[in-house]
Amino acid sequence: MRRASTAVTGALLIGAIAGLTGCVPDDPAPAPSTTVVSPSATAPSAAATPSESAAPTPAAPASLPASCDDLGTAATREQTVGGLTAQHADGFVRPAPANATTALSCNWIQEEAAAVLLIVSTASDADVTAGVAGLAAQGYACQAAEDFGAQYCVKAGGTAETEDVVVARDGVWIYLETVNVNARAWLSEISSQIFG
C-alpha cells in the first residue's frame, strides 16, 4: 500500500511538473511585459515624431507627373516641344525654395533656336511661401492665378522670345524657362494636372 501511494505521489509530481512545463510558453509573458515597458518608455519620442514630421516636406500630390512624357496632354505637349530634342536636364540651378527636392527635371532644345526647361520641385508649404516672397528681389512679379489657384510669377523684362515663370502652391514649385517657344497653354495644363 505504501508503494502504491508512493507511486501515486510520484505520478502526481510528474503530472505537476508536466503541467508546469506546459505553462512554460506562458512564462515568456513577462518578456512581452518588459517589451511593453519599452514602447511606453519610447512613447514620448513616438509622440514627438509626428509633430516633427508635420513641419518638414509634405507628401507630394498624387497627380505629380512621374515622367516628362506625362506632362500635360499629349497634343499640347507635342505642339509645345514636339519639334525639340529632349536633353539631359540635371544640374540646372534655377530659382527654388529652401530645402527643395527636385521631383522632375525636363529639358528640350533645338540647337540655338529654341529651348524649354521645366523643373518641378517639392518643399514644405512654409519654404514654398517664403520662396515666392523672395522672388520679387530676383525681378519676378507675382499674382494669384485664377484658373489653378496658385501663385504665378513672371520675371520682369522677359520678351516674347524668352520667359521665366514660377508657379507655386501646396508644397510644389514649378519653374519654366522658354526661348522662342510659347509654352503658356502647356504650363496651364501642367499646373491644373498637378494642383487639380
PDB file of C-alpha atoms in Angstrom:
ATOM      1  CA  MET A   1       0.000   0.000   0.000  1.00  0.00           C
ATOM      2  CA  ARG A   2       2.887   2.300   0.835  1.00  0.00           C
ATOM      3  CA  ARG A   3       4.431   1.597  -2.594  1.00  0.00           C
ATOM      4  CA  ALA A   4       1.112   2.350  -4.282  1.00  0.00           C
ATOM      5  CA  SER A   5       0.809   5.725  -2.516  1.00  0.00           C
ATOM      6  CA  THR A   6       4.442   6.492  -3.366  1.00  0.00           C
ATOM      7  CA  ALA A   7       3.716   5.624  -6.972  1.00  0.00           C
ATOM      8  CA  VAL A   8       0.619   7.846  -6.913  1.00  0.00           C
ATOM      9  CA  THR A   9       2.607  10.665  -5.308  1.00  0.00           C
ATOM     10  CA  GLY A  10       5.334  10.225  -7.940  1.00  0.00           C
ATOM     11  CA  ALA A  11       2.721  10.266 -10.691  1.00  0.00           C
ATOM     12  CA  LEU A  12       1.201  13.447  -9.263  1.00  0.00           C
ATOM     13  CA  LEU A  13       4.625  15.099  -9.090  1.00  0.00           C
ATOM     14  CA  ILE A  14       5.385  14.128 -12.690  1.00  0.00           C
ATOM     15  CA  GLY A  15       1.921  15.407 -13.714  1.00  0.00           C
ATOM     16  CA  ALA A  16       2.519  18.667 -11.850  1.00  0.00           C
ATOM     17  CA  ILE A  17       5.936  19.102 -13.492  1.00  0.00           C
ATOM     18  CA  ALA A  18       4.420  18.276 -16.866  1.00  0.00           C
ATOM     19  CA  GLY A  19       1.671  20.791 -16.138  1.00  0.00           C
ATOM     20  CA  LEU A  20       4.269  23.417 -15.283  1.00  0.00           C
ATOM     21  CA  THR A  21       6.223  22.531 -18.387  1.00  0.00           C
ATOM     22  CA  GLY A  22       3.068  23.109 -20.368  1.00  0.00           C
ATOM     23  CA  CYS A  23       2.916  26.572 -18.817  1.00  0.00           C
ATOM     24  CA  VAL A  24       6.440  27.415 -19.923  1.00  0.00           C
ATOM     25  CA  PRO A  25       5.174  29.040 -23.135  1.00  0.00           C
ATOM     26  CA  ASP A  26       3.182  31.379 -20.885  1.00  0.00           C
ATOM     27  CA  ASP A  27       6.361  32.037 -18.902  1.00  0.00           C
ATOM     28  CA  PRO A  28       7.638  34.421 -21.620  1.00  0.00           C
ATOM     29  CA  ALA A  29       4.594  36.576 -20.854  1.00  0.00           C
ATOM     30  CA  PRO A  30       6.773  38.671 -18.537  1.00  0.00           C
ATOM     31  CA  ALA A  31       9.098  39.232 -21.504  1.00  0.00           C
ATOM     32  CA  PRO A  32       6.297  40.914 -23.503  1.00  0.00           C
ATOM     33  CA  SER A  33       5.522  42.953 -20.386  1.00  0.00           C
ATOM     34  CA  THR A  34       9.170  44.043 -20.447  1.00  0.00           C
ATOM     35  CA  THR A  35       8.759  44.790 -24.151  1.00  0.00           C
ATOM     36  CA  VAL A  36       5.589  46.723 -23.385  1.00  0.00           C
ATOM     37  CA  VAL A  37       7.591  48.844 -20.945  1.00  0.00           C
ATOM     38  CA  SER A  38       9.928  49.653 -23.820  1.00  0.00           C
ATOM     39  CA  PRO A  39       7.230  51.242 -26.028  1.00  0.00           C
ATOM     40  CA  SER A  40       5.888  53.177 -23.051  1.00  0.00           C
ATOM     41  CA  ALA A  41       9.401  54.454 -22.484  1.00  0.00           C
ATOM     42  CA  THR A  42       9.659  55.450 -26.135  1.00  0.00           C
ATOM     43  CA  ALA A  43       6.080  56.735 -26.297  1.00  0.00           C
ATOM     44  CA  PRO A  44       7.182  60.371 -25.765  1.00  0.00           C
ATOM     45  CA  SER A  45       9.611  60.173 -28.704  1.00  0.00           C
ATOM     46  CA  ALA A  46       6.934  58.436 -30.801  1.00  0.00           C
ATOM     47  CA  ALA A  47       4.583  61.276 -29.923  1.00  0.00           C
ATOM     48  CA  ALA A  48       7.287  63.788 -30.828  1.00  0.00           C
ATOM     49  CA  THR A  49       7.900  62.177 -34.202  1.00  0.00           C
ATOM     50  CA  PRO A  50       4.508  63.102 -35.732  1.00  0.00           C
ATOM     51  CA  SER A  51       4.876  66.707 -34.586  1.00  0.00           C
ATOM     52  CA  GLU A  52       8.374  66.791 -36.043  1.00  0.00           C
ATOM     53  CA  SER A  53       7.305  65.190 -39.315  1.00  0.00           C
ATOM     54  CA  ALA A  54       4.443  67.670 -39.624  1.00  0.00           C
ATOM     55  CA  ALA A  55       6.922  70.504 -40.174  1.00  0.00           C
ATOM     56  CA  PRO A  56       9.080  69.029 -42.985  1.00  0.00           C
ATOM     57  CA  THR A  57       8.089  68.405 -46.572  1.00  0.00           C
ATOM     58  CA  PRO A  58       4.535  67.200 -47.038  1.00  0.00           C
ATOM     59  CA  ALA A  59       3.749  64.339 -49.363  1.00  0.00           C
ATOM     60  CA  ALA A  60       3.707  65.412 -52.972  1.00  0.00           C
ATOM     61  CA  PRO A  61       0.309  65.469 -54.672  1.00  0.00           C
ATOM     62  CA  ALA A  62      -0.778  62.125 -56.087  1.00  0.00           C
ATOM     63  CA  SER A  63      -1.051  63.753 -59.511  1.00  0.00           C
ATOM     64  CA  LEU A  64       2.617  64.771 -59.638  1.00  0.00           C
ATOM     65  CA  PRO A  65       3.825  63.508 -63.049  1.00  0.00           C
ATOM     66  CA  ALA A  66       6.425  60.737 -62.925  1.00  0.00           C
ATOM     67  CA  SER A  67       7.941  61.479 -66.332  1.00  0.00           C
ATOM     68  CA  CYS A  68       8.471  64.366 -68.741  1.00  0.00           C
ATOM     69  CA  ASP A  69       6.292  62.378 -71.157  1.00  0.00           C
ATOM     70  CA  ASP A  70       3.376  62.627 -68.684  1.00  0.00           C
ATOM     71  CA  LEU A  71       3.285  66.434 -68.558  1.00  0.00           C
ATOM     72  CA  GLY A  72       0.003  67.941 -69.764  1.00  0.00           C
ATOM     73  CA  THR A  73      -1.915  66.419 -72.642  1.00  0.00           C
ATOM     74  CA  ALA A  74      -0.143  64.604 -75.465  1.00  0.00           C
ATOM     75  CA  ALA A  75      -1.494  67.078 -78.041  1.00  0.00           C
ATOM     76  CA  THR A  76      -0.318  70.224 -76.215  1.00  0.00           C
ATOM     77  CA  ARG A  77       2.993  68.618 -75.296  1.00  0.00           C
ATOM     78  CA  GLU A  78       3.584  67.742 -78.958  1.00  0.00           C
ATOM     79  CA  GLN A  79       2.622  71.260 -80.040  1.00  0.00           C
ATOM     80  CA  THR A  80       4.993  72.825 -77.478  1.00  0.00           C
ATOM     81  CA  VAL A  81       8.100  70.613 -77.504  1.00  0.00           C
ATOM     82  CA  GLY A  82       7.395  68.110 -80.274  1.00  0.00           C
ATOM     83  CA  GLY A  83       9.852  69.800 -82.618  1.00  0.00           C
ATOM     84  CA  LEU A  84      12.591  69.940 -79.972  1.00  0.00           C
ATOM     85  CA  THR A  85      15.059  67.298 -78.792  1.00  0.00           C
ATOM     86  CA  ALA A  86      14.939  66.052 -75.203  1.00  0.00           C
ATOM     87  CA  GLN A  87      18.252  66.579 -73.440  1.00  0.00           C
ATOM     88  CA  HIS A  88      19.838  65.668 -70.112  1.00  0.00           C
ATOM     89  CA  ALA A  89      18.270  68.027 -67.572  1.00  0.00           C
ATOM     90  CA  ASP A  90      20.255  67.531 -64.340  1.00  0.00           C
ATOM     91  CA  GLY A  91      22.483  70.199 -62.850  1.00  0.00           C
ATOM     92  CA  PHE A  92      20.409  73.266 -63.712  1.00  0.00           C
ATOM     93  CA  VAL A  93      20.361  75.881 -60.950  1.00  0.00           C
ATOM     94  CA  ARG A  94      17.222  77.988 -61.083  1.00  0.00           C
ATOM     95  CA  PRO A  95      15.065  79.788 -58.506  1.00  0.00           C
ATOM     96  CA  ALA A  96      13.720  77.259 -55.992  1.00  0.00           C
ATOM     97  CA  PRO A  97      12.549  77.338 -52.369  1.00  0.00           C
ATOM     98  CA  ALA A  98      14.857  76.412 -49.497  1.00  0.00           C
ATOM     99  CA  ASN A  99      15.180  72.667 -48.863  1.00  0.00           C
ATOM    100  CA  ALA A 100      13.592  71.869 -52.235  1.00  0.00           C
ATOM    101  CA  THR A 101      13.795  68.380 -53.704  1.00  0.00           C
ATOM    102  CA  THR A 102      13.705  68.068 -57.487  1.00  0.00           C
ATOM    103  CA  ALA A 103      10.868  65.723 -58.457  1.00  0.00           C
ATOM    104  CA  LEU A 104      11.150  66.136 -62.228  1.00  0.00           C
ATOM    105  CA  SER A 105      13.573  67.983 -64.499  1.00  0.00           C
ATOM    106  CA  CYS A 106      12.937  68.209 -68.246  1.00  0.00           C
ATOM    107  CA  ASN A 107      14.906  69.984 -70.956  1.00  0.00           C
ATOM    108  CA  TRP A 108      14.248  70.261 -74.688  1.00  0.00           C
ATOM    109  CA  ILE A 109      16.320  72.207 -77.232  1.00  0.00           C
ATOM    110  CA  GLN A 110      16.629  72.866 -80.927  1.00  0.00           C
ATOM    111  CA  GLU A 111      20.264  73.842 -81.339  1.00  0.00           C
ATOM    112  CA  GLU A 112      20.441  77.588 -80.562  1.00  0.00           C
ATOM    113  CA  ALA A 113      16.987  78.358 -81.958  1.00  0.00           C
ATOM    114  CA  ALA A 114      14.618  77.226 -79.193  1.00  0.00           C
ATOM    115  CA  ALA A 115      14.565  75.694 -75.722  1.00  0.00           C
ATOM    116  CA  VAL A 116      12.239  74.693 -72.905  1.00  0.00           C
ATOM    117  CA  LEU A 117      13.406  73.896 -69.379  1.00  0.00           C
ATOM    118  CA  LEU A 118      10.839  72.691 -66.846  1.00  0.00           C
ATOM    119  CA  ILE A 119      11.728  71.760 -63.243  1.00  0.00           C
ATOM    120  CA  VAL A 120       9.169  70.520 -60.707  1.00  0.00           C
ATOM    121  CA  SER A 121      10.321  70.619 -57.079  1.00  0.00           C
ATOM    122  CA  THR A 122       8.704  69.884 -53.735  1.00  0.00           C
ATOM    123  CA  ALA A 123       9.291  71.567 -50.372  1.00  0.00           C
ATOM    124  CA  SER A 124       7.332  72.388 -47.236  1.00  0.00           C
ATOM    125  CA  ASP A 125       4.471  74.866 -47.618  1.00  0.00           C
ATOM    126  CA  ALA A 126       6.392  77.336 -45.458  1.00  0.00           C
ATOM    127  CA  ASP A 127       9.504  77.113 -47.667  1.00  0.00           C
ATOM    128  CA  VAL A 128       7.432  77.482 -50.852  1.00  0.00           C
ATOM    129  CA  THR A 129       5.651  80.531 -49.421  1.00  0.00           C
ATOM    130  CA  ALA A 130       8.982  82.077 -48.387  1.00  0.00           C
ATOM    131  CA  GLY A 131      10.430  81.247 -51.806  1.00  0.00           C
ATOM    132  CA  VAL A 132       7.603  83.074 -53.571  1.00  0.00           C
ATOM    133  CA  ALA A 133       8.088  86.082 -51.264  1.00  0.00           C
ATOM    134  CA  GLY A 134      11.777  86.165 -52.222  1.00  0.00           C
ATOM    135  CA  LEU A 135      11.146  86.181 -55.976  1.00  0.00           C
ATOM    136  CA  ALA A 136      10.482  89.937 -56.087  1.00  0.00           C
ATOM    137  CA  ALA A 137      14.125  90.571 -55.195  1.00  0.00           C
ATOM    138  CA  GLN A 138      15.087  88.444 -58.229  1.00  0.00           C
ATOM    139  CA  GLY A 139      12.963  90.526 -60.587  1.00  0.00           C
ATOM    140  CA  TYR A 140       9.745  88.473 -60.622  1.00  0.00           C
ATOM    141  CA  ALA A 141       6.215  89.873 -60.403  1.00  0.00           C
ATOM    142  CA  CYS A 142       3.708  87.504 -58.756  1.00  0.00           C
ATOM    143  CA  GLN A 143      -0.063  87.258 -58.679  1.00  0.00           C
ATOM    144  CA  ALA A 144      -2.663  84.607 -57.892  1.00  0.00           C
ATOM    145  CA  ALA A 145      -3.616  82.544 -60.930  1.00  0.00           C
ATOM    146  CA  GLU A 146      -7.386  82.310 -61.280  1.00  0.00           C
ATOM    147  CA  ASP A 147      -7.540  79.035 -63.196  1.00  0.00           C
ATOM    148  CA  PHE A 148      -5.496  76.826 -60.827  1.00  0.00           C
ATOM    149  CA  GLY A 149      -5.303  78.869 -57.625  1.00  0.00           C
ATOM    150  CA  ALA A 150      -1.506  79.049 -57.375  1.00  0.00           C
ATOM    151  CA  GLN A 151       0.988  81.894 -57.263  1.00  0.00           C
ATOM    152  CA  TYR A 152       2.012  82.746 -60.828  1.00  0.00           C
ATOM    153  CA  CYS A 153       5.294  84.649 -61.056  1.00  0.00           C
ATOM    154  CA  VAL A 154       6.888  86.010 -64.236  1.00  0.00           C
ATOM    155  CA  LYS A 155      10.343  87.541 -64.444  1.00  0.00           C
ATOM    156  CA  ALA A 156      10.061  91.185 -65.378  1.00  0.00           C
ATOM    157  CA  GLY A 157      11.843  92.242 -68.540  1.00  0.00           C
ATOM    158  CA  GLY A 158      11.054  88.972 -70.285  1.00  0.00           C
ATOM    159  CA  THR A 159      10.430  89.232 -74.007  1.00  0.00           C
ATOM    160  CA  ALA A 160       8.301  87.292 -76.462  1.00  0.00           C
ATOM    161  CA  GLU A 161      11.428  85.248 -77.169  1.00  0.00           C
ATOM    162  CA  THR A 162      12.347  84.407 -73.578  1.00  0.00           C
ATOM    163  CA  GLU A 163      10.307  83.861 -70.458  1.00  0.00           C
ATOM    164  CA  ASP A 164      10.957  82.688 -66.874  1.00  0.00           C
ATOM    165  CA  VAL A 165       7.870  81.621 -64.924  1.00  0.00           C
ATOM    166  CA  VAL A 166       7.293  80.120 -61.478  1.00  0.00           C
ATOM    167  CA  VAL A 167       4.012  78.526 -60.407  1.00  0.00           C
ATOM    168  CA  ALA A 168       3.841  77.574 -56.717  1.00  0.00           C
ATOM    169  CA  ARG A 169       1.257  76.071 -54.379  1.00  0.00           C
ATOM    170  CA  ASP A 170       0.761  73.296 -51.784  1.00  0.00           C
ATOM    171  CA  GLY A 171       4.444  72.435 -51.386  1.00  0.00           C
ATOM    172  CA  VAL A 172       5.053  72.237 -55.158  1.00  0.00           C
ATOM    173  CA  TRP A 173       7.223  74.630 -57.179  1.00  0.00           C
ATOM    174  CA  ILE A 174       7.115  74.599 -60.997  1.00  0.00           C
ATOM    175  CA  TYR A 175       9.833  76.501 -62.831  1.00  0.00           C
ATOM    176  CA  LEU A 176       9.547  77.071 -66.595  1.00  0.00           C
ATOM    177  CA  GLU A 177      12.098  78.770 -68.825  1.00  0.00           C
ATOM    178  CA  THR A 178      11.463  79.133 -72.553  1.00  0.00           C
ATOM    179  CA  VAL A 179      13.379  80.519 -75.517  1.00  0.00           C
ATOM    180  CA  ASN A 180      11.394  81.124 -78.726  1.00  0.00           C
ATOM    181  CA  VAL A 181       8.613  78.786 -77.564  1.00  0.00           C
ATOM    182  CA  ASN A 182       5.192  79.781 -76.264  1.00  0.00           C
ATOM    183  CA  ALA A 183       4.554  77.238 -73.502  1.00  0.00           C
ATOM    184  CA  ARG A 184       1.852  79.065 -71.551  1.00  0.00           C
ATOM    185  CA  ALA A 185      -1.024  76.783 -72.613  1.00  0.00           C
ATOM    186  CA  TRP A 186       1.089  73.747 -71.725  1.00  0.00           C
ATOM    187  CA  LEU A 187       2.084  75.256 -68.366  1.00  0.00           C
ATOM    188  CA  SER A 188      -1.576  75.875 -67.591  1.00  0.00           C
ATOM    189  CA  GLU A 189      -2.333  72.217 -68.320  1.00  0.00           C
ATOM    190  CA  ILE A 190       0.590  71.038 -66.199  1.00  0.00           C
ATOM    191  CA  SER A 191      -0.465  73.264 -63.300  1.00  0.00           C
ATOM    192  CA  SER A 192      -4.061  72.041 -63.460  1.00  0.00           C
ATOM    193  CA  GLN A 193      -2.760  68.465 -63.686  1.00  0.00           C
ATOM    194  CA  ILE A 194      -0.668  68.894 -60.531  1.00  0.00           C
ATOM    195  CA  PHE A 195      -2.889  71.139 -58.426  1.00  0.00           C
ATOM    196  CA  GLY A 196      -6.242  69.805 -59.628  1.00  0.00           C
TER     197      GLY A 196
END
